[in-house]
XYZ file of C-alpha atoms in Angstrom:
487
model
C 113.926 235.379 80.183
C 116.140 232.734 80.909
C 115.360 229.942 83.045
C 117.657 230.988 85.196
C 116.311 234.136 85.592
C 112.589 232.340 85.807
C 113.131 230.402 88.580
C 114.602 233.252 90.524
C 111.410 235.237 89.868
C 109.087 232.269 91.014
C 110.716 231.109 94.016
C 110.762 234.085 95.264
C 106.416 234.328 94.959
C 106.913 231.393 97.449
C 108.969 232.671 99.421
C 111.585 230.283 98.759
C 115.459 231.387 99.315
C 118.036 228.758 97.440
C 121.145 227.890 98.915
C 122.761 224.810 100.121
C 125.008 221.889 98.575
C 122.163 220.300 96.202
C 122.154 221.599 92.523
C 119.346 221.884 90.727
C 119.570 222.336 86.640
C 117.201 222.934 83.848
C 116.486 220.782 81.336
C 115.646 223.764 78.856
C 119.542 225.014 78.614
C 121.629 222.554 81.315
C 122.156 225.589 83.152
C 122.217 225.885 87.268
C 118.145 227.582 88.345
C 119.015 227.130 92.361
C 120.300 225.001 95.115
C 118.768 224.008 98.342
C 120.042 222.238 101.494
C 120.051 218.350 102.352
C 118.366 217.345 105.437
C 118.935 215.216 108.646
C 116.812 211.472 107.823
C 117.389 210.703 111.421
C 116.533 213.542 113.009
C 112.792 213.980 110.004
C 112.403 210.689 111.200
C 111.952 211.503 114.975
C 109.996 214.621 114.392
C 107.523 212.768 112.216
C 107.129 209.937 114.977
C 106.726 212.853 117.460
C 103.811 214.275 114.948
C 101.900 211.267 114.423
C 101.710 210.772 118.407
C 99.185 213.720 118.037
C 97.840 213.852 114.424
C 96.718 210.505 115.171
C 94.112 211.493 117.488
C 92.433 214.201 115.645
C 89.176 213.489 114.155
C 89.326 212.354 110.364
C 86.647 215.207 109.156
C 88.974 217.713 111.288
C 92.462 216.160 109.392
C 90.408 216.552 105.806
C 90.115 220.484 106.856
C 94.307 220.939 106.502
C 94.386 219.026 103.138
C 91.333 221.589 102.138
C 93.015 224.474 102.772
C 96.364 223.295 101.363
C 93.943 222.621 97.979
C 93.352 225.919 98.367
C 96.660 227.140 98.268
C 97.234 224.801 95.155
C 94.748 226.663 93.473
C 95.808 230.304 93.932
C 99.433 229.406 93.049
C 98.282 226.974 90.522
C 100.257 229.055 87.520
C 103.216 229.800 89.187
C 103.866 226.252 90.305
C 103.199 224.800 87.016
C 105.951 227.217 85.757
C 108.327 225.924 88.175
C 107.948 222.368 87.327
C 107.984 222.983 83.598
C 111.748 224.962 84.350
C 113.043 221.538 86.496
C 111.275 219.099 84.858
C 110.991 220.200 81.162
C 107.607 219.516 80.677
C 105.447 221.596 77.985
C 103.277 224.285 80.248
C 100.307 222.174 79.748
C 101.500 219.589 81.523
C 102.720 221.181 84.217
C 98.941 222.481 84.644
C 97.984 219.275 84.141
C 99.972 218.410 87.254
C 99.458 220.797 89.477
C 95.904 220.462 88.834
C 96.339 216.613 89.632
C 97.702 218.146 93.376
C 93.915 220.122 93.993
C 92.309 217.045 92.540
C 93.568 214.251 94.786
C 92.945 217.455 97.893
C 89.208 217.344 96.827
C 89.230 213.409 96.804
C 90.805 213.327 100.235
C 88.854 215.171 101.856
C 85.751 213.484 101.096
C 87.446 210.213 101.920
C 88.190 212.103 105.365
C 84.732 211.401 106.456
C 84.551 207.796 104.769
C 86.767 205.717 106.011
C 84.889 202.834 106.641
C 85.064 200.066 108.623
C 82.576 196.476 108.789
C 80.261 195.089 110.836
C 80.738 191.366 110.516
C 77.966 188.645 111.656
C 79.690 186.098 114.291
C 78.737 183.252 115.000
C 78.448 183.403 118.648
C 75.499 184.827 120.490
C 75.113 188.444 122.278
C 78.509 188.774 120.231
C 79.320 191.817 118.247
C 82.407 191.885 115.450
C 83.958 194.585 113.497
C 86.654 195.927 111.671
C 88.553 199.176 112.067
C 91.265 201.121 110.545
C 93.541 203.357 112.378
C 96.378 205.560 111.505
C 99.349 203.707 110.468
C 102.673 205.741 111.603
C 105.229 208.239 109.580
C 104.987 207.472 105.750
C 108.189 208.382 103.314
C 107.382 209.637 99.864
C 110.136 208.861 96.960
C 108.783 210.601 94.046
C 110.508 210.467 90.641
C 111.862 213.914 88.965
C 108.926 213.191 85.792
C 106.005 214.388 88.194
C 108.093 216.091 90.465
C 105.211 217.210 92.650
C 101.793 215.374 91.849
C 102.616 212.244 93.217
C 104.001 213.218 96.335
C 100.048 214.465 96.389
C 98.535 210.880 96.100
C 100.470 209.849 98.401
C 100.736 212.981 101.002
C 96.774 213.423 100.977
C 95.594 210.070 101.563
C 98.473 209.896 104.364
C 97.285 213.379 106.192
C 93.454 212.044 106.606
C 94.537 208.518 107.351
C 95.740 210.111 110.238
C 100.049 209.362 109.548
C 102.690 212.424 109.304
C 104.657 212.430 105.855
C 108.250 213.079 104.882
C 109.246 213.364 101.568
C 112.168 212.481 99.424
C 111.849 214.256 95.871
C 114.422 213.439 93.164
C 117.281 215.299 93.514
C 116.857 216.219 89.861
C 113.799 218.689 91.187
C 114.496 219.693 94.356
C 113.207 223.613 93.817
C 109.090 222.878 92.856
C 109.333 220.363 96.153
C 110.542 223.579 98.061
C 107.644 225.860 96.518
C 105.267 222.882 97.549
C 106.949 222.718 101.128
C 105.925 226.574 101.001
C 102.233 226.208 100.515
C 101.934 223.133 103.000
C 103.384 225.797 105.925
C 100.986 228.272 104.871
C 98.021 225.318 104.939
C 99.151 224.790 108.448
C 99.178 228.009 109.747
C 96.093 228.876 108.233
C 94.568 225.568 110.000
C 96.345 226.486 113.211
C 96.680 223.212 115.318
C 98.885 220.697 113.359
C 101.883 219.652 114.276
C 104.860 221.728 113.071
C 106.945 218.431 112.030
C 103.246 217.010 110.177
C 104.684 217.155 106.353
C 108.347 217.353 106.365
C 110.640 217.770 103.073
C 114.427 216.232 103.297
C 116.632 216.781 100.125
C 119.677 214.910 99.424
C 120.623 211.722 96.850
C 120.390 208.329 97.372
C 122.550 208.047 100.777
C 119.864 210.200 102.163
C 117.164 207.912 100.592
C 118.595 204.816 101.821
C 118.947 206.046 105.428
C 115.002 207.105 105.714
C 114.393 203.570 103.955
C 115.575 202.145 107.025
C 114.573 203.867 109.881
C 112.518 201.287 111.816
C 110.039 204.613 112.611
C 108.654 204.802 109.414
C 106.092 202.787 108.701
C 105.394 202.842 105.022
C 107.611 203.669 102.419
C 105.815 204.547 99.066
C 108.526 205.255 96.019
C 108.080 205.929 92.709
C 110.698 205.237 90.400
C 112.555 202.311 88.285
C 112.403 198.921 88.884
C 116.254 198.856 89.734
C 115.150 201.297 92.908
C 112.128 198.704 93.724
C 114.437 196.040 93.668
C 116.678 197.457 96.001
C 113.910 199.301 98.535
C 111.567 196.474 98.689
C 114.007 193.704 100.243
C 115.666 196.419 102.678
C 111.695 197.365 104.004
C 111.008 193.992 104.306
C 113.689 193.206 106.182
C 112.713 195.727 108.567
C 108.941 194.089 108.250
C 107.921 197.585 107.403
C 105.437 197.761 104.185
C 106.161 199.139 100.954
C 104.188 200.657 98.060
C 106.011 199.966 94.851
C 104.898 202.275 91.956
C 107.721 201.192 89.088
C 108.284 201.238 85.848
C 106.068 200.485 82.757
C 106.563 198.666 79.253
C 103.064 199.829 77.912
C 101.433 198.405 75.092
C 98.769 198.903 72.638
C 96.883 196.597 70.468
C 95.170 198.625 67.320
C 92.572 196.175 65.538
C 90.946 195.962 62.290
C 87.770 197.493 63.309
C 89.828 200.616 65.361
C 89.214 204.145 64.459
C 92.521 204.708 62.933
C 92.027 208.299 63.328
C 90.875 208.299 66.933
C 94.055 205.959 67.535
C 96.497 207.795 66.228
C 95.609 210.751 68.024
C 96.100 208.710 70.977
C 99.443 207.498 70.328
C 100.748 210.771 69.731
C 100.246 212.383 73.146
C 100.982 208.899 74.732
C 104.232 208.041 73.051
C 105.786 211.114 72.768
C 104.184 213.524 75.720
C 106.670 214.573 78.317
C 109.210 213.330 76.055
C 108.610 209.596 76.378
C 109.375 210.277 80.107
C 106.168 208.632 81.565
C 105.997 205.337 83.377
C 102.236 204.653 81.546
C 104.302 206.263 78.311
C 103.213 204.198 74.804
C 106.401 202.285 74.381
C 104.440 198.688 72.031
C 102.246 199.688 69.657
C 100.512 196.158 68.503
C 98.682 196.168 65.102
C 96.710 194.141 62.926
C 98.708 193.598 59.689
C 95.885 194.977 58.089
C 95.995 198.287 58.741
C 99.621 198.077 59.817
C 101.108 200.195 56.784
C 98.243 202.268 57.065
C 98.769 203.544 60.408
C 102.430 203.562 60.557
C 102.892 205.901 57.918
C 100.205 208.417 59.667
C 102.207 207.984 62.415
C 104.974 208.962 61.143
C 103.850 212.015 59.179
C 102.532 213.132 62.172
C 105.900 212.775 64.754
C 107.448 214.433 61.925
C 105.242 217.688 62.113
C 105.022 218.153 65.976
C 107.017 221.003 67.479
C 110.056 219.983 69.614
C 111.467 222.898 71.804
C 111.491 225.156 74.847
C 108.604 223.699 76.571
C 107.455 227.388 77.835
C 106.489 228.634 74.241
C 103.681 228.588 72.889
C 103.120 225.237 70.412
C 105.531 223.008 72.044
C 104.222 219.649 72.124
C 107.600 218.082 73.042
C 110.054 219.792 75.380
C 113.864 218.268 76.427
C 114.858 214.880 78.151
C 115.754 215.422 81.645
C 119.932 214.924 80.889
C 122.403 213.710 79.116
C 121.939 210.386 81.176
C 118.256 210.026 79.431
C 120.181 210.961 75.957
C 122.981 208.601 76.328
C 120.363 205.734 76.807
C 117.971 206.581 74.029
C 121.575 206.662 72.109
C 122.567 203.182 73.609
C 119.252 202.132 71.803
C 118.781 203.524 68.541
C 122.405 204.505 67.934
C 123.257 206.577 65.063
C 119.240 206.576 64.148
C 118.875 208.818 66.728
C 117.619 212.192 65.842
C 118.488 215.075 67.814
C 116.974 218.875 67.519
C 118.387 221.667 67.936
C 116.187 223.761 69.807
C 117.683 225.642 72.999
C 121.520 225.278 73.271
C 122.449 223.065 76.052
C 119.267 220.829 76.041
C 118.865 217.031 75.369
C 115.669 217.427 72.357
C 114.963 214.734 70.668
C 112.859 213.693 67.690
C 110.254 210.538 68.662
C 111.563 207.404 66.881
C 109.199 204.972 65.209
C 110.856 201.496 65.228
C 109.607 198.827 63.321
C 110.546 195.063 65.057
C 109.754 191.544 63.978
C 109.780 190.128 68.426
C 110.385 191.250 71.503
C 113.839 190.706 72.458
C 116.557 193.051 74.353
C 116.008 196.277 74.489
C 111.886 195.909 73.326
C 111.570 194.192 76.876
C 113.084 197.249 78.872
C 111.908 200.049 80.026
C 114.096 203.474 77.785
C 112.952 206.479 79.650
C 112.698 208.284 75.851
C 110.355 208.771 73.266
C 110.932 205.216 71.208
C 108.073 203.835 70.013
C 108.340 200.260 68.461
C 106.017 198.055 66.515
C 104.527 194.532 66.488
C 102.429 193.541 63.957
C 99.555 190.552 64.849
C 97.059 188.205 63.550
C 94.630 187.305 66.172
C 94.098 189.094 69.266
C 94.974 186.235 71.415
C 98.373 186.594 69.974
C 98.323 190.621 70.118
C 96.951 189.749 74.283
C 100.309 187.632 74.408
C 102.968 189.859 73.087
C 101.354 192.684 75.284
C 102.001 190.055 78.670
C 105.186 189.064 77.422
C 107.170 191.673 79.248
C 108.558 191.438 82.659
C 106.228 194.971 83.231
C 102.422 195.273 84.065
C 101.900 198.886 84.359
C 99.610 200.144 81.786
C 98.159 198.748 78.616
C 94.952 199.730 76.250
C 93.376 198.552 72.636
C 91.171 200.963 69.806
C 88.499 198.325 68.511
C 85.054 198.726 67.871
C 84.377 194.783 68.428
C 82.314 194.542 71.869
C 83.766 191.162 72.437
C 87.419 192.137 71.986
C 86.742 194.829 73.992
C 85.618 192.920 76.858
C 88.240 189.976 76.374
C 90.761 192.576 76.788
C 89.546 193.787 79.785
C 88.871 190.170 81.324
C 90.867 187.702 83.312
C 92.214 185.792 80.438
C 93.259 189.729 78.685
C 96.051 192.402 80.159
C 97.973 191.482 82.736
C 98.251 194.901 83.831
C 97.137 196.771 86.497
C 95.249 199.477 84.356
C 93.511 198.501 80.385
C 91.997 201.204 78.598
C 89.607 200.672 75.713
C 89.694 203.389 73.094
C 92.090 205.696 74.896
C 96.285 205.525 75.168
C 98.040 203.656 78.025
C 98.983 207.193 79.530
C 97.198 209.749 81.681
C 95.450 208.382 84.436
C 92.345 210.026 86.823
C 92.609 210.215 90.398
C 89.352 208.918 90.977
C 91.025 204.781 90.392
C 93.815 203.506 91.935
C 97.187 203.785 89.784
C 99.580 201.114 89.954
C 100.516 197.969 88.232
C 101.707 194.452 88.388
C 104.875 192.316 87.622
C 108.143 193.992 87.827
C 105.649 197.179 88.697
C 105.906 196.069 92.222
C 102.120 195.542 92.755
C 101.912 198.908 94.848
C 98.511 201.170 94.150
C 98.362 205.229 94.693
C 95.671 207.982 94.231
C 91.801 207.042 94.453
C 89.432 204.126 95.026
C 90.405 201.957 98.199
C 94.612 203.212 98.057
C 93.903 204.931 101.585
C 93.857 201.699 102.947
C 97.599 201.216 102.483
C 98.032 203.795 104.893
C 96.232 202.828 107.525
C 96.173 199.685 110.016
C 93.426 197.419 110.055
C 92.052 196.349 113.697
C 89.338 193.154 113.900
C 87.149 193.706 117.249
C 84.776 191.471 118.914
C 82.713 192.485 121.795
C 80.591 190.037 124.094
C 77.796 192.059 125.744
C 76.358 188.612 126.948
C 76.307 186.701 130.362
C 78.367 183.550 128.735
C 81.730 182.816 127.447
C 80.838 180.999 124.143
C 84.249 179.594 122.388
C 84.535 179.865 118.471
C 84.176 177.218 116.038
C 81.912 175.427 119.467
C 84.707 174.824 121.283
C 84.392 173.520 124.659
C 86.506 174.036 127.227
C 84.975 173.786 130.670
C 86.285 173.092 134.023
C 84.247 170.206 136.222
C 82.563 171.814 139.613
């Protein structure tokens, strides 16, 4: 079947009708899968601001029971959306499971979190005098997501947001507009299922980046979280500000990984594989510095490249594939830009950008080693010491992701410590990519600083109030102020 043909089939199980002025392709041939319509920014914005006037003032436990049931319908179409997003994105099926499965994931996490969102009680220092903190719900949030997880990150974001209490509209990549459709789908039937929510709660508006930069402003929203390249941070961050609205910068990555002596070489490369070359090198936490000891350099390198040599590049849909397409000829024409006439293309489904992994071998950082190439281009550093390998891995303007494979406690734990990574996630004995919901994703540096998914994120979308209530007889002043009037 053709993806064409595919997409046809698994839209409709969503009930999902294509038509409109926005194309949407497949990676897996370059041919046309559907179209949808653009939407109105100004008029999603005043629905959403309309929404939150009510969502706001449902109990949290009561808000956690929509994103339950909209796990739920994650889980019964779990298959079929997972197909969809392997058609538009051109991920291998695994990973599209592996997505979609993120989605129920982050629904279980926030709906727990929908009965924990604490405040403080804080001692003051002024008798009979009571002080606290609370968090409230925070206004309309915008979702950017990136076309590489076309639909699990709008699912940090969207099911922190829904508890917090805010209404959500979201801005996929135009390069997937059909899985945010099928998603759009199962969020109506969540909310007819829940029965009270307001129709305008979770809104989807398609379009490109005129669209985008007209929700960016809109003084009603009040948090914008994108995902996406540092270019796009550079450009939304100022224009929120500006606005004084806040923004939660997820960017790109320049991941590293230091292998020492004492690493499990085996274990290691293992790791590299799926993290330099999994969805196509199309990953912001994708392995793009490996950093090894010169003693077991060669060693590595050439297991390394024995194994890119043997894994299966094709239609991400059969059974095997490890590696499916880039998303375009854009991503080809800048792995091309790069490695030039090295560049080793497959032939696997006519019409598609495939692409062997390259393995290149360089003696600094310089030019393109300090970018961010949305492909599958590995390069390698060799190192004596780790406070040199700790260096090289700063000495990039991004601080996404970063990990080392040693056995030594102590390098370990140097890694990990102030004076290690500069980056907002180190791993010990696992790749730079793939990341739990459970901890909060996000990095520093040219990252833009912004975190998503588990641990404390919710607070980002939420407003924190300070109280202080006197249930005494007296007017006490802070800091023993006095400021009394003579009788």
């Amino acid at each position: 079947m053709s993806p064409a043909e595919e997409a046809a089939e698994l839209l409709g199980t969503f009930g999902v009708a294509t038509s409109g002025d926005l194309l949407s392709y497949s990676p897996i041939d370059g041919a046309e899968i559907g179209r949808v319509a653009t939407g109105d920014p100004a008029e999603a914005a005043a629905r959403a601001q309309q929404a939150f006037l009510k969502w706001r003032t449902v109990p949290a436990p009561r808000r956690g029971e929509l994103v339950r049931l909209l796990g739920e319908e994650l889980r019964a179409a779990k298959e079929p959306l997972a197909r969809l997003v392997t058609l538009e994105s051109g991920k291998i099926v695994q990973e599209g499971l592996g997505e979609v499965q993120e989605m129920i994931d982050i629904c279980d996490f926030a709906v727990g979190l929908s009965r924990q969102l604490y405040g403080l009680s804080i001692a003051s220092e002024r008798a009979n005098h009571r002080m606290m903190e609370q968090w409230h719900p925070l206004g309309p949030v915008l979702v950017i997501s990136a076309f590489n997880f076309p639909v699990a990150v709008w699912a940090w974001n969207a099911a922190l947001a829904l508890v917090c209490g805010d209404a959500v509209i979201w801005k996929p990549s135009e390069k997937t507009p059909l899985t945010a459709e099928a998603v759009m789908a199962l969020v109506r039937r969540a909310r007819e299922r829940f029965g009270d929510a307001p129709e305008s709660l979770v809104q989807l508006v398609q379009g490109g980046r005129d669209i985008g930069e007209a929700l960016v402003d809109d003084r009603r929203i009040s948090l914008v979280s994108a995902t996406g390249s540092t270019a796009m941070g550079r450009i939304v961050g100022p224009r929120v500000a500006q606005r004084f609205g806040r923004v939660l910068l997820e960017l790109g990555g320049n991941n590293a990984m230091i292998v020492a002596p004492s690493a499990d070489l085996e274990l290691a490369s293992r790791a590299i594989l799926f993290s330099a070359a999994g969805t196509a090198g199309q990953r912001c936490t994708t392995l793009r510095r490996l950093i090894v000891h010169e003693r077991v350099a060669d060693v590595l390198v050439a297991r390394l490249r024995s194994l890119f040599a043997q894994v299966k590049i094709g239609d991400p849909r059969e059974p095997g594939t490890l590696i499916g397409p880039l998303i375009d000829e854009a991503a080809w024409d800048s792995m091309k830009a790069v490695l030039g006439d090295a560049i080793e293309r497959v032939e696997a489904v006519a019409g598609g950008f495939y692409v062997r992994p390259a393995i290149v071998g360089v003696d600094g950082q310089a030019g393109s080693v300090l970018k961010e190439t949305f492909a599958p281009i590995l390069y390698v550093l060799r190192y004596r010491d780790l406070d040199e390998a700790i260096a090289l891995n700063n000495a990039v303007p991004q601080g996404l992701s970063s990990s080392i494979f040693t056995t030594d406690l102590r390098e370990a734990e140097r890694f990990m410590s102030a004076a290690g990574s500069d980056c907002g996630i180190a791993n010990v004995n696992i790749g730079p990519s793939g990341a739990e919901i459970g901890g909060a994703f996000g990095g520093e540096k040219e990252t833009g600083g912004g975190r998503e998914s588990g641990s404390d994120s919710w607070r980002a979308y939420m407003r924190r109030q300070t109280n202080t209530i006197n249930y005494g007889s007296d007017l006490p002043l802070a800091q023993g102020i006095r400021f009394d009037v003579a009788p």
